[in-house]
């Protein structure tokens, strides 16, 4: 059997949090491996205009530059998903989809969150071209446009109300409203057009979103569709290690150093909770990368 590869830091996730963590860990002369597939990052399909010092760039281009930076600083990247993580003595053991087994002194979880999908035709095809999962991220792109928000919980209603400050017309498509009376009252007093007991059948367009078709045959001509059905954290890997989640059991609980309750395990980015902003993810990745490299060095010296 081939000898296992051993790293100071293994990072799960190739989005902005994971790449920034890799850059800073590698700069501290740690051996670093980043695991994951670039296309799974929510940034891959995004268009960025609100990140300081950059203007109107694609998420895909930003990730490409980030990967080059990671390589320039000596970190390695492996485009594979992780199947399992566990303990092996004082080290962490990571199993990848190809059957590789890796050991590491520290682990950074930066996998992001998997947004709940509608599962209708056009959703995947128009992602980044009219379909969005984040009002806070993309509202500014729809100034003066007609848009729809899909969902009936507080995130959807709050998103629809937020969009009133940008869009010309805002539709809320929901099966049933599941919000507090106060939020429902706010919605009823607003200009949001509510389609209750409705279901999206299809998202249609040519090169970008042009309309959505509802189950009853209604067609809403919109240029943007915000799917706000909540986010499901990719938590199985973390909880298998005993990593503590927040009070709502949605996100990983960390301190200001991005440390979890498990020594040597750090987390950064969307998996730590909102806001869903690249600037936050990058900052947390920086902190986690520095912390993980420092922890690994202490382990190597036997002082941890």
Coordinates of C-alpha atoms in Angstrom, one line a residue, residues 10-297:
X10 CA -6.1 20.3 4.5
X11 CA -8.8 22.6 3.3
X12 CA -12.3 21.4 2.3
X13 CA -13.7 23.8 -0.2
X14 CA -12.4 25.8 -3.2
X15 CA -14.5 28.9 -2.9
X16 CA -13.2 32.3 -1.7
X17 CA -12.9 31.2 1.9
X18 CA -11.0 28.1 1.1
X19 CA -8.7 29.7 -1.4
X20 CA -7.9 32.6 0.9
X21 CA -7.2 30.2 3.8
X22 CA -4.8 28.3 1.5
X23 CA -2.9 31.5 0.5
X24 CA -2.3 32.6 4.1
X25 CA -1.5 29.1 5.4
X26 CA 1.0 28.5 2.6
X27 CA 2.6 31.9 3.2
X28 CA 3.3 30.7 6.7
X29 CA 5.3 27.8 5.2
X30 CA 2.7 25.2 6.0
X31 CA 2.2 22.3 3.6
X32 CA -1.4 22.8 2.3
X33 CA -3.8 20.8 0.2
X34 CA -7.1 22.2 -1.0
X35 CA -9.9 19.7 -1.8
X36 CA -13.0 20.3 -3.9
X37 CA -14.4 21.2 -7.2
X38 CA -14.4 24.8 -8.4
X39 CA -17.8 24.6 -10.1
X40 CA -19.5 23.8 -6.7
X41 CA -18.6 27.2 -5.3
X42 CA -21.5 29.7 -5.4
X43 CA -19.1 32.3 -6.6
X44 CA -18.4 30.3 -9.8
X45 CA -21.7 31.4 -11.4
X46 CA -21.8 34.9 -9.8
X47 CA -21.0 38.4 -11.2
X48 CA -19.1 40.6 -8.7
X49 CA -19.4 44.3 -8.4
X50 CA -19.3 44.9 -4.6
X51 CA -15.9 43.6 -3.6
X52 CA -13.4 46.3 -2.6
X53 CA -10.8 47.2 -5.3
X54 CA -12.4 45.2 -8.0
X55 CA -15.2 46.2 -10.4
X56 CA -17.5 44.1 -12.6
X57 CA -15.7 40.8 -12.7
X58 CA -17.1 37.3 -13.1
X59 CA -16.9 34.8 -10.2
X60 CA -15.3 32.3 -12.5
X61 CA -12.5 34.6 -13.4
X62 CA -11.9 35.5 -9.7
X63 CA -11.7 31.8 -8.8
X64 CA -9.2 31.2 -11.6
X65 CA -6.9 34.0 -10.3
X66 CA -7.3 32.6 -6.7
X67 CA -6.3 29.2 -7.8
X68 CA -3.2 30.6 -9.5
X69 CA -2.3 32.5 -6.3
X70 CA -2.7 29.3 -4.3
X71 CA -0.3 27.5 -6.6
X72 CA 2.2 30.3 -6.6
X73 CA 2.4 30.1 -2.8
X74 CA 3.1 26.4 -3.0
X75 CA -0.2 25.0 -1.9
X76 CA -1.6 22.0 -3.8
X77 CA -5.1 21.5 -5.1
X78 CA -7.0 18.3 -5.8
X79 CA -10.4 18.4 -7.6
X80 CA -12.1 15.7 -5.7
X81 CA -14.9 15.5 -3.2
X82 CA -14.3 14.3 0.3
X83 CA -16.2 11.2 1.4
X84 CA -15.2 10.9 5.0
X85 CA -13.1 12.6 7.7
X86 CA -12.0 11.1 11.0
X87 CA -9.3 10.9 13.6
X88 CA -6.1 8.9 13.4
X89 CA -4.1 9.3 16.6
X90 CA -3.2 13.0 16.9
X91 CA -3.9 13.6 13.2
X92 CA -7.0 13.9 11.0
X93 CA -7.7 11.3 8.3
X94 CA -9.4 12.4 5.1
X95 CA -10.8 10.0 2.5
X96 CA -11.4 11.3 -1.1
X97 CA -13.7 10.0 -3.8
X98 CA -10.9 8.3 -5.7
X99 CA -9.9 6.3 -2.7
X100 CA -6.9 8.4 -1.6
X101 CA -6.2 8.6 2.1
X102 CA -4.7 11.8 3.5
X103 CA -3.4 12.7 6.9
X104 CA -3.2 16.3 8.3
X105 CA -2.5 18.1 11.4
X106 CA -5.3 20.7 11.0
X107 CA -8.5 20.8 9.0
X108 CA -10.3 23.9 7.6
X109 CA -14.0 23.4 6.6
X110 CA -14.9 25.9 4.0
X111 CA -17.4 23.9 1.9
X112 CA -20.1 26.6 1.8
X113 CA -23.7 25.7 2.0
X114 CA -26.0 23.9 -0.4
X115 CA -29.0 26.1 -1.2
X116 CA -32.3 24.3 -1.4
X117 CA -33.4 24.0 -5.0
X118 CA -36.8 24.4 -6.7
X119 CA -36.0 21.5 -9.1
X120 CA -37.8 22.9 -12.1
X121 CA -36.8 23.3 -15.7
X122 CA -34.6 26.4 -16.4
X123 CA -33.3 26.7 -12.8
X124 CA -29.9 25.2 -13.5
X125 CA -29.7 26.6 -17.0
X126 CA -30.2 30.2 -16.0
X127 CA -28.2 30.2 -12.8
X128 CA -26.2 33.5 -12.9
X129 CA -28.3 34.7 -15.8
X130 CA -31.5 35.6 -13.9
X131 CA -31.7 32.9 -11.3
X132 CA -30.2 33.7 -7.9
X133 CA -30.2 32.2 -4.4
X134 CA -29.2 35.4 -2.6
X135 CA -31.2 38.7 -2.6
X136 CA -28.6 40.4 -0.5
X137 CA -25.9 39.5 -3.1
X138 CA -27.7 40.3 -6.3
X139 CA -30.5 42.8 -5.7
X140 CA -28.5 45.7 -7.1
X141 CA -28.4 44.0 -10.6
X142 CA -32.2 44.4 -10.9
X143 CA -32.7 48.1 -10.6
X144 CA -35.9 49.0 -12.4
X145 CA -36.7 45.4 -13.4
X146 CA -39.6 43.1 -12.6
X147 CA -38.6 40.2 -10.4
X148 CA -40.0 37.3 -8.5
X149 CA -39.1 35.7 -5.1
X150 CA -39.9 32.1 -4.5
X151 CA -40.5 30.9 -1.0
X152 CA -42.9 31.4 1.9
X153 CA -40.6 31.6 5.0
X154 CA -39.1 34.7 6.5
X155 CA -36.0 34.8 4.2
X156 CA -38.3 35.0 1.2
X157 CA -40.6 37.6 2.6
X158 CA -37.7 39.7 3.8
X159 CA -36.0 39.3 0.5
X160 CA -39.1 40.5 -1.4
X161 CA -39.4 43.6 0.9
X162 CA -35.7 44.3 0.3
X163 CA -36.1 44.1 -3.5
X164 CA -38.8 46.8 -3.4
X165 CA -35.9 49.2 -2.9
X166 CA -34.4 48.1 -6.3
X167 CA -36.9 46.5 -8.6
X168 CA -39.8 48.1 -10.4
X169 CA -42.2 45.3 -9.5
X170 CA -41.7 42.4 -7.0
X171 CA -43.7 39.2 -7.0
X172 CA -43.7 36.7 -4.1
X173 CA -44.6 33.1 -5.2
X174 CA -45.3 30.8 -2.3
X175 CA -47.4 27.8 -1.4
X176 CA -48.1 29.1 2.0
X177 CA -46.8 31.9 4.1
X178 CA -44.9 30.7 7.2
X179 CA -43.9 33.9 8.9
X180 CA -44.7 35.9 12.0
X181 CA -47.8 38.1 12.2
X182 CA -45.6 41.1 12.3
X183 CA -43.8 40.2 9.1
X184 CA -47.0 39.2 7.4
X185 CA -48.5 42.5 8.3
X186 CA -45.5 44.3 6.8
X187 CA -45.8 42.3 3.6
X188 CA -49.5 43.1 3.3
X189 CA -48.9 46.8 3.6
X190 CA -46.1 46.7 1.0
X191 CA -46.3 46.8 -2.8
X192 CA -45.2 43.2 -3.1
X193 CA -47.6 41.2 -5.3
X194 CA -48.2 37.9 -3.4
X195 CA -49.2 34.8 -5.3
X196 CA -50.2 32.5 -2.5
X197 CA -50.9 28.8 -3.0
X198 CA -48.9 29.0 -6.2
X199 CA -46.1 26.9 -7.5
X200 CA -43.4 27.6 -10.1
X201 CA -43.6 25.1 -13.0
X202 CA -40.8 26.4 -15.2
X203 CA -38.3 29.2 -15.6
X204 CA -38.1 30.3 -19.3
X205 CA -36.0 32.5 -21.5
X206 CA -33.5 32.5 -24.3
X207 CA -30.1 33.7 -23.2
X208 CA -31.4 34.8 -19.7
X209 CA -34.5 34.6 -17.6
X210 CA -37.6 36.2 -19.3
X211 CA -40.5 34.7 -17.4
X212 CA -41.7 32.0 -15.0
X213 CA -44.7 29.8 -15.5
X214 CA -46.9 28.9 -12.6
X215 CA -48.8 25.7 -12.1
X216 CA -52.2 27.3 -12.8
X217 CA -51.0 28.5 -16.2
X218 CA -50.1 32.1 -15.1
X219 CA -47.0 33.5 -16.7
X220 CA -45.0 36.2 -14.9
X221 CA -42.7 38.2 -17.2
X222 CA -39.7 38.7 -14.9
X223 CA -36.0 39.1 -15.6
X224 CA -34.9 37.8 -12.2
X225 CA -36.0 34.9 -10.0
X226 CA -34.7 34.7 -6.4
X227 CA -35.1 31.3 -4.9
X228 CA -35.3 31.7 -1.2
X229 CA -36.0 28.2 0.1
X230 CA -33.3 28.2 2.8
X231 CA -29.9 26.7 2.9
X232 CA -28.9 23.3 3.9
X233 CA -25.4 23.1 5.4
X234 CA -23.1 20.4 4.3
X235 CA -22.7 19.3 7.9
X236 CA -22.2 15.5 7.8
X237 CA -18.4 15.7 7.6
X238 CA -18.2 18.2 10.5
X239 CA -20.7 16.5 12.8
X240 CA -18.9 13.2 12.3
X241 CA -15.9 14.8 14.0
X242 CA -18.1 16.2 16.8
X243 CA -17.9 19.8 15.6
X244 CA -20.5 21.9 17.4
X245 CA -23.2 23.7 15.4
X246 CA -25.0 26.9 16.3
X247 CA -28.2 27.0 18.3
X248 CA -30.4 26.5 15.3
X249 CA -28.2 23.6 14.1
X250 CA -27.7 25.2 10.7
X251 CA -24.1 26.4 10.8
X252 CA -20.8 25.6 12.3
X253 CA -20.1 27.5 15.6
X254 CA -16.7 29.2 15.7
X255 CA -14.9 31.8 17.8
X256 CA -13.3 35.0 16.4
X257 CA -10.2 32.9 15.5
X258 CA -12.5 30.7 13.3
X259 CA -11.7 27.8 15.7
X260 CA -14.4 25.2 16.3
X261 CA -14.8 23.2 19.6
X262 CA -12.5 20.5 18.2
X263 CA -8.8 21.4 18.5
X264 CA -7.2 21.7 15.1
X265 CA -10.5 22.1 13.2
X266 CA -11.3 25.5 11.8
X267 CA -14.2 26.8 9.6
X268 CA -14.8 29.7 7.4
X269 CA -17.3 31.2 4.9
X270 CA -20.9 30.5 4.3
X271 CA -20.9 27.3 6.4
X272 CA -20.4 29.6 9.4
X273 CA -23.6 31.5 8.7
X274 CA -24.8 34.7 7.0
X275 CA -24.3 37.3 5.6
X276 CA -23.6 35.6 2.2
X277 CA -20.9 37.9 1.1
X278 CA -17.5 37.2 -0.4
X279 CA -15.8 39.8 1.7
X280 CA -16.9 38.0 4.8
X281 CA -15.8 34.6 3.4
X282 CA -12.4 36.0 2.4
X283 CA -11.8 37.6 5.8
X284 CA -12.7 34.4 7.7
X285 CA -10.6 32.3 5.4
X286 CA -7.6 34.6 6.1
X287 CA -8.1 34.1 9.9
X288 CA -8.6 30.4 9.6
X289 CA -5.6 29.9 7.3
X290 CA -3.2 31.8 9.7
X291 CA -4.7 30.0 12.7
X292 CA -4.4 26.5 11.2
X293 CA -0.8 27.0 10.0
X294 CA 0.2 28.3 13.5
X295 CA -1.5 25.3 15.1
X296 CA 0.2 22.8 12.8
X297 CA 3.6 24.4 13.6

